[in-house]
CSV table of C-alpha atoms in Angstrom, one decimal:
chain,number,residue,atom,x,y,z
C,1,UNK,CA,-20.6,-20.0,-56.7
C,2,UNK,CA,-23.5,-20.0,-58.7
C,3,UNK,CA,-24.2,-16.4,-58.6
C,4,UNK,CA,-22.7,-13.0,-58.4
C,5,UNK,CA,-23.4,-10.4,-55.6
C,6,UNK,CA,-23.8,-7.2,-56.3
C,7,UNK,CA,-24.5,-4.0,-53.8
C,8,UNK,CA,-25.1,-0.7,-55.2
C,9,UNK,CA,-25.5,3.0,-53.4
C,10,UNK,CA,-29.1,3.9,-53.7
C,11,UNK,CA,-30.5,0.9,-56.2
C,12,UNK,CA,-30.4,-2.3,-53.4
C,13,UNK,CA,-28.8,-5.4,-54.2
C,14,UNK,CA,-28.9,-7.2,-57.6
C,15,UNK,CA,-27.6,-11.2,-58.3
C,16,UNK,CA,-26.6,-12.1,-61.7
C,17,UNK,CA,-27.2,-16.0,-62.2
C,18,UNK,CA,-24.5,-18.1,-64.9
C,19,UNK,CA,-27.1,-17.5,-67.4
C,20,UNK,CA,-26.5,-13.7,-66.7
C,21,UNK,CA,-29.7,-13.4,-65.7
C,22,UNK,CA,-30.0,-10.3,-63.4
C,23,UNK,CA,-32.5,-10.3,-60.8
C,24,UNK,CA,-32.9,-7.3,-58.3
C,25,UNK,CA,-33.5,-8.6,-54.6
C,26,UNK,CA,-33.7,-5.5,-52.8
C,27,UNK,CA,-35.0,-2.5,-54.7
C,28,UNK,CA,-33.7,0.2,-52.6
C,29,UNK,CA,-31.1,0.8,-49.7
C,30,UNK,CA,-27.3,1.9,-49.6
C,31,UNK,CA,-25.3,-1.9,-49.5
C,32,UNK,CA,-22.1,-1.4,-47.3
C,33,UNK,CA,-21.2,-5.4,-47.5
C,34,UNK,CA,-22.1,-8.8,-48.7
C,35,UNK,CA,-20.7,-12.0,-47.1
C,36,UNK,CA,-21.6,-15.4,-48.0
C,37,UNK,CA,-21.1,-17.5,-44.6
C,38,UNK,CA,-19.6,-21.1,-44.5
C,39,UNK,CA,-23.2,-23.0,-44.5
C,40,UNK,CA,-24.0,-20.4,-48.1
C,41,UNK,CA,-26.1,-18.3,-46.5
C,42,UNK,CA,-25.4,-14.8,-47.4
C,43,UNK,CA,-25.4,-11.8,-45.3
C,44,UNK,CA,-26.2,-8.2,-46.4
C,45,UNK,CA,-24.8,-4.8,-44.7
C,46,UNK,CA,-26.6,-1.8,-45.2
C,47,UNK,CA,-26.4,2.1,-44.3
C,48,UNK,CA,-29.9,2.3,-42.9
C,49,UNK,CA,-31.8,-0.3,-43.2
C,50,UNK,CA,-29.9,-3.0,-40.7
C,51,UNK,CA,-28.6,-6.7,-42.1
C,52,UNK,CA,-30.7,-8.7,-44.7
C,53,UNK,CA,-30.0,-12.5,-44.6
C,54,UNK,CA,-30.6,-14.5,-47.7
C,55,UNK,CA,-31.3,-18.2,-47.3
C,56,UNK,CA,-31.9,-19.9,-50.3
C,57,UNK,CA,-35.4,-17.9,-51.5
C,58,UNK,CA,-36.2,-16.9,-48.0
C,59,UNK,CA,-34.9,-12.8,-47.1
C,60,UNK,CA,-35.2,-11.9,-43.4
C,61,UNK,CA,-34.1,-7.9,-42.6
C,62,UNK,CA,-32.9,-7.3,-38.8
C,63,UNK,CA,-32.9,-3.9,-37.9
C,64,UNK,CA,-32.3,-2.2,-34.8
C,65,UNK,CA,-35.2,-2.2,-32.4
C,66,UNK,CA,-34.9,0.1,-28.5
C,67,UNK,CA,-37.2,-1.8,-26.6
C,68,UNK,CA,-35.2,-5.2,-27.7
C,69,UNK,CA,-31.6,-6.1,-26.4
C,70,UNK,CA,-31.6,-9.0,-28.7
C,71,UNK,CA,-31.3,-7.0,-31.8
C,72,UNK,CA,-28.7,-5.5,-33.9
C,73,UNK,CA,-27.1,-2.2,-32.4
C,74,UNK,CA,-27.5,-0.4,-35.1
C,75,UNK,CA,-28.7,-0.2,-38.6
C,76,UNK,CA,-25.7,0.9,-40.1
C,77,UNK,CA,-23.4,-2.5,-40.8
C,78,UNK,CA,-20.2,-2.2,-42.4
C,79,UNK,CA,-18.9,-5.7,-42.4
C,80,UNK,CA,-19.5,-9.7,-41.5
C,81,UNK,CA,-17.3,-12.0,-40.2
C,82,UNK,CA,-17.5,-16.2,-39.1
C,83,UNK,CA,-15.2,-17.8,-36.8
C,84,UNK,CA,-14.3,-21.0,-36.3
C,85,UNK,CA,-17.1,-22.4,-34.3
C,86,UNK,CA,-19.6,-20.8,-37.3
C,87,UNK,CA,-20.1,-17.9,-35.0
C,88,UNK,CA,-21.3,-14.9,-37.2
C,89,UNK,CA,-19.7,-11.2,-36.1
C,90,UNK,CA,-20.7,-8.1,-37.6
C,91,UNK,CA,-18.9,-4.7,-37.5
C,92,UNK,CA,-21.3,-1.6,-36.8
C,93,UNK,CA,-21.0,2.4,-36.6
C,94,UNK,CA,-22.3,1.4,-32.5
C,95,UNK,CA,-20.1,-2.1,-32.0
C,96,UNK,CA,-19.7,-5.2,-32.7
C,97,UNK,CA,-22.4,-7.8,-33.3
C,98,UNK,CA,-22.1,-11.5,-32.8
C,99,UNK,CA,-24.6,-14.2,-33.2
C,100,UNK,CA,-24.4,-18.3,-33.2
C,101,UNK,CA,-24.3,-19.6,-37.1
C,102,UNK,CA,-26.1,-22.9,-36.3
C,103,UNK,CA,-29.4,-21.7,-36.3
C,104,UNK,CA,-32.7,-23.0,-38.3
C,105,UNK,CA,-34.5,-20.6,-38.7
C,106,UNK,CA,-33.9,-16.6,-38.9
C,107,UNK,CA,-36.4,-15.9,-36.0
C,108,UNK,CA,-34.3,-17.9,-33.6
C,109,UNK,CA,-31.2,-15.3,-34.1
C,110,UNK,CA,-30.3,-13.6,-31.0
C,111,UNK,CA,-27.5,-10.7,-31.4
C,112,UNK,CA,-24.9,-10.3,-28.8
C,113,UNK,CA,-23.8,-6.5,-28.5
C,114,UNK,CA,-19.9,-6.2,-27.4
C,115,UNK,CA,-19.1,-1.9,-27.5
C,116,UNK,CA,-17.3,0.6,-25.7
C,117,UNK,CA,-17.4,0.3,-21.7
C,118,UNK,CA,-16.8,3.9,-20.0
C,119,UNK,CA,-14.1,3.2,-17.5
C,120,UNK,CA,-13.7,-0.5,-19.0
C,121,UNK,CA,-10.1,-1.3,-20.3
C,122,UNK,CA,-10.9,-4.4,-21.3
C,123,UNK,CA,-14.2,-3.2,-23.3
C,124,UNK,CA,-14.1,-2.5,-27.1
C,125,UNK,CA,-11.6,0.8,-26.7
C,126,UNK,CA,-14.2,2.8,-29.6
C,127,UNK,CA,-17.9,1.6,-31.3
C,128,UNK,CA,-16.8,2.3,-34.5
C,129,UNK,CA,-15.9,-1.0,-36.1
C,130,UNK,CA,-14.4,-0.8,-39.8
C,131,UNK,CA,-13.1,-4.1,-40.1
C,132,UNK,CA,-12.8,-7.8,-38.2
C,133,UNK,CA,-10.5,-10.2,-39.0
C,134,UNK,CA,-9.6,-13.4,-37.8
C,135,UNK,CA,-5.7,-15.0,-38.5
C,136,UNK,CA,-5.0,-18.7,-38.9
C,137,UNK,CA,-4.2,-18.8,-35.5
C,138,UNK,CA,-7.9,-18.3,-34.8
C,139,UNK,CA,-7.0,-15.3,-33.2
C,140,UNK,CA,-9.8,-11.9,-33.7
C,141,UNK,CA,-8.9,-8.4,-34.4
C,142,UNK,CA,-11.5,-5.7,-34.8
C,143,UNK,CA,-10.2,-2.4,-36.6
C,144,UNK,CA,-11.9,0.7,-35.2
C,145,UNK,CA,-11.8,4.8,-36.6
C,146,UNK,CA,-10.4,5.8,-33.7
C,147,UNK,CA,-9.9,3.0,-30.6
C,148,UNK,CA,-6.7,1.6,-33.0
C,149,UNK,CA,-6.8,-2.2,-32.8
C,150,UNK,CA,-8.5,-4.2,-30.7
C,151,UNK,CA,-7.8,-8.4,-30.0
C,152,UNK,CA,-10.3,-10.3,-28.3
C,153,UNK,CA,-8.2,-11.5,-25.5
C,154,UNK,CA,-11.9,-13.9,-24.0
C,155,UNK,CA,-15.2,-15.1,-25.1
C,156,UNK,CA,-16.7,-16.0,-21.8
C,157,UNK,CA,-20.9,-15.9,-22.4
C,158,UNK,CA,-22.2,-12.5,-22.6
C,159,UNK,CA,-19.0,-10.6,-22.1
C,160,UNK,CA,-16.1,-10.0,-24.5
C,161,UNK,CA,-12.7,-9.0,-22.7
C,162,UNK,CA,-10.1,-6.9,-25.6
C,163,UNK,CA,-6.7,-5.7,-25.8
C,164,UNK,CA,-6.5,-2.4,-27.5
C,165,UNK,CA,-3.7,-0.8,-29.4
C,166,UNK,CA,-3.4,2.5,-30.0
C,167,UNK,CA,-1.2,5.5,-30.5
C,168,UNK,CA,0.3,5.2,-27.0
C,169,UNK,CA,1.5,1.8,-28.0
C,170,UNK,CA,3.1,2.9,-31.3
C,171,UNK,CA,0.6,2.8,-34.1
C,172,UNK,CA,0.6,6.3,-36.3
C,173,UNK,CA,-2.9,6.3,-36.0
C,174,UNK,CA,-6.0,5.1,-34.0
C,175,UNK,CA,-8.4,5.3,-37.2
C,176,UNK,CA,-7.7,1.5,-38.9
C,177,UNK,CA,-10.3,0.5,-41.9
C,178,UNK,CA,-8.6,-2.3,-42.5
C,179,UNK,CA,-6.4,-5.6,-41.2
C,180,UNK,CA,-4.4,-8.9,-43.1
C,181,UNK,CA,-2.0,-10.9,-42.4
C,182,UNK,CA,1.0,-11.9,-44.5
C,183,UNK,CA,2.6,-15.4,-44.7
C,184,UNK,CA,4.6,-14.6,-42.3
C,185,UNK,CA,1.7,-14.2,-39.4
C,186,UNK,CA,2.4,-10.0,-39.0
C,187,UNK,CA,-0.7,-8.4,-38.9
C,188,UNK,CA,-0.6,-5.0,-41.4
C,189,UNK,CA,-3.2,-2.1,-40.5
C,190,UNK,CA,-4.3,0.5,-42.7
């Protein structure tokens, strides 16, 4: 990579170029994540101020808009995700975010909301997702603070169908921040 990344609390988002060059991108904000996607496009979480996406010179912000179903769920995004169609997914304090990666341009982005269903087993079992992860199986898991584990079980159009494991199936605890996998394909929470 030609550059490195760097969020800060308070001070924005800086990039330091090979000739160590720093340049600040965004002057202000509280970064929670950066995430460079598959086509180098790079994808900025924040505490506030919604997702920034950097594409080559050009910074687009999306933040959470009432009157729009399109948009993010919330400004407050904690991490990105791509799967292996180029699909992007974000984790939010309200949900989890998904939008199609083979777009041209940023005003053609369309966020698909997937959160907690009252009375819906098969809906996201809490909205506050800490961590996504997809194992080379192609198989997703979204860690929540306080729904335990979730695995998308289906992917048909607008609506997500997830398993959830929590406490009543044996985990110590339904607040997970984070998921890997080891070589052996098991799956450890923390």
């Amino acid at each position: 990579d030609e550059y490195i990344w760097m969020g800060t609390e308070e001070h924005g988002l800086f990039r330091l170029n090979k000739k160590h060059e720093l340049v600040h991108l965004l002057p202000q904000g509280n970064i929670s994540n950066i995430f460079k996607d598959s086509t180098g496009k790079v994808w900025i979480g924040t505490w506030e101020q919604g997702v920034y996406l950097i594409n080559g010179t050009s910074i687009s912000n999306f933040k959470h808009s009432e009157n729009d179903p399109a948009s993010i769920s919330s400004n407050f995004a904690r991490n990105f995700c791509e799967d292996k169609e180029g699909n992007i997914w974000i984790g939010s304090a309200t949900g989890l975010l998904m939008c199609k990666g083979n777009f041209k341009e940023p005003e053609e982005i369309e966020f698909q909301r997937y959160c907690r269903i009252s009375g819906n087993a098969n809906s996201l079992s809490n909205n506050d997702v800490h961590n996504i992860y997809f194992t080379r199986k192609g198989e997703m898991y979204v860690a929540t603070f306080g729904g335990g584990l979730n695995k998308l079980l289906s992917l048909e159009s607008a609506e997500a169908r997830f398993q959830a494991y929590t406490m009543k199936n044996g985990l110590p605890s339904d607040v997970l921040l984070s998921i890997e996998e080891d070589p052996h394909s098991n799956l450890w929470c923390a």
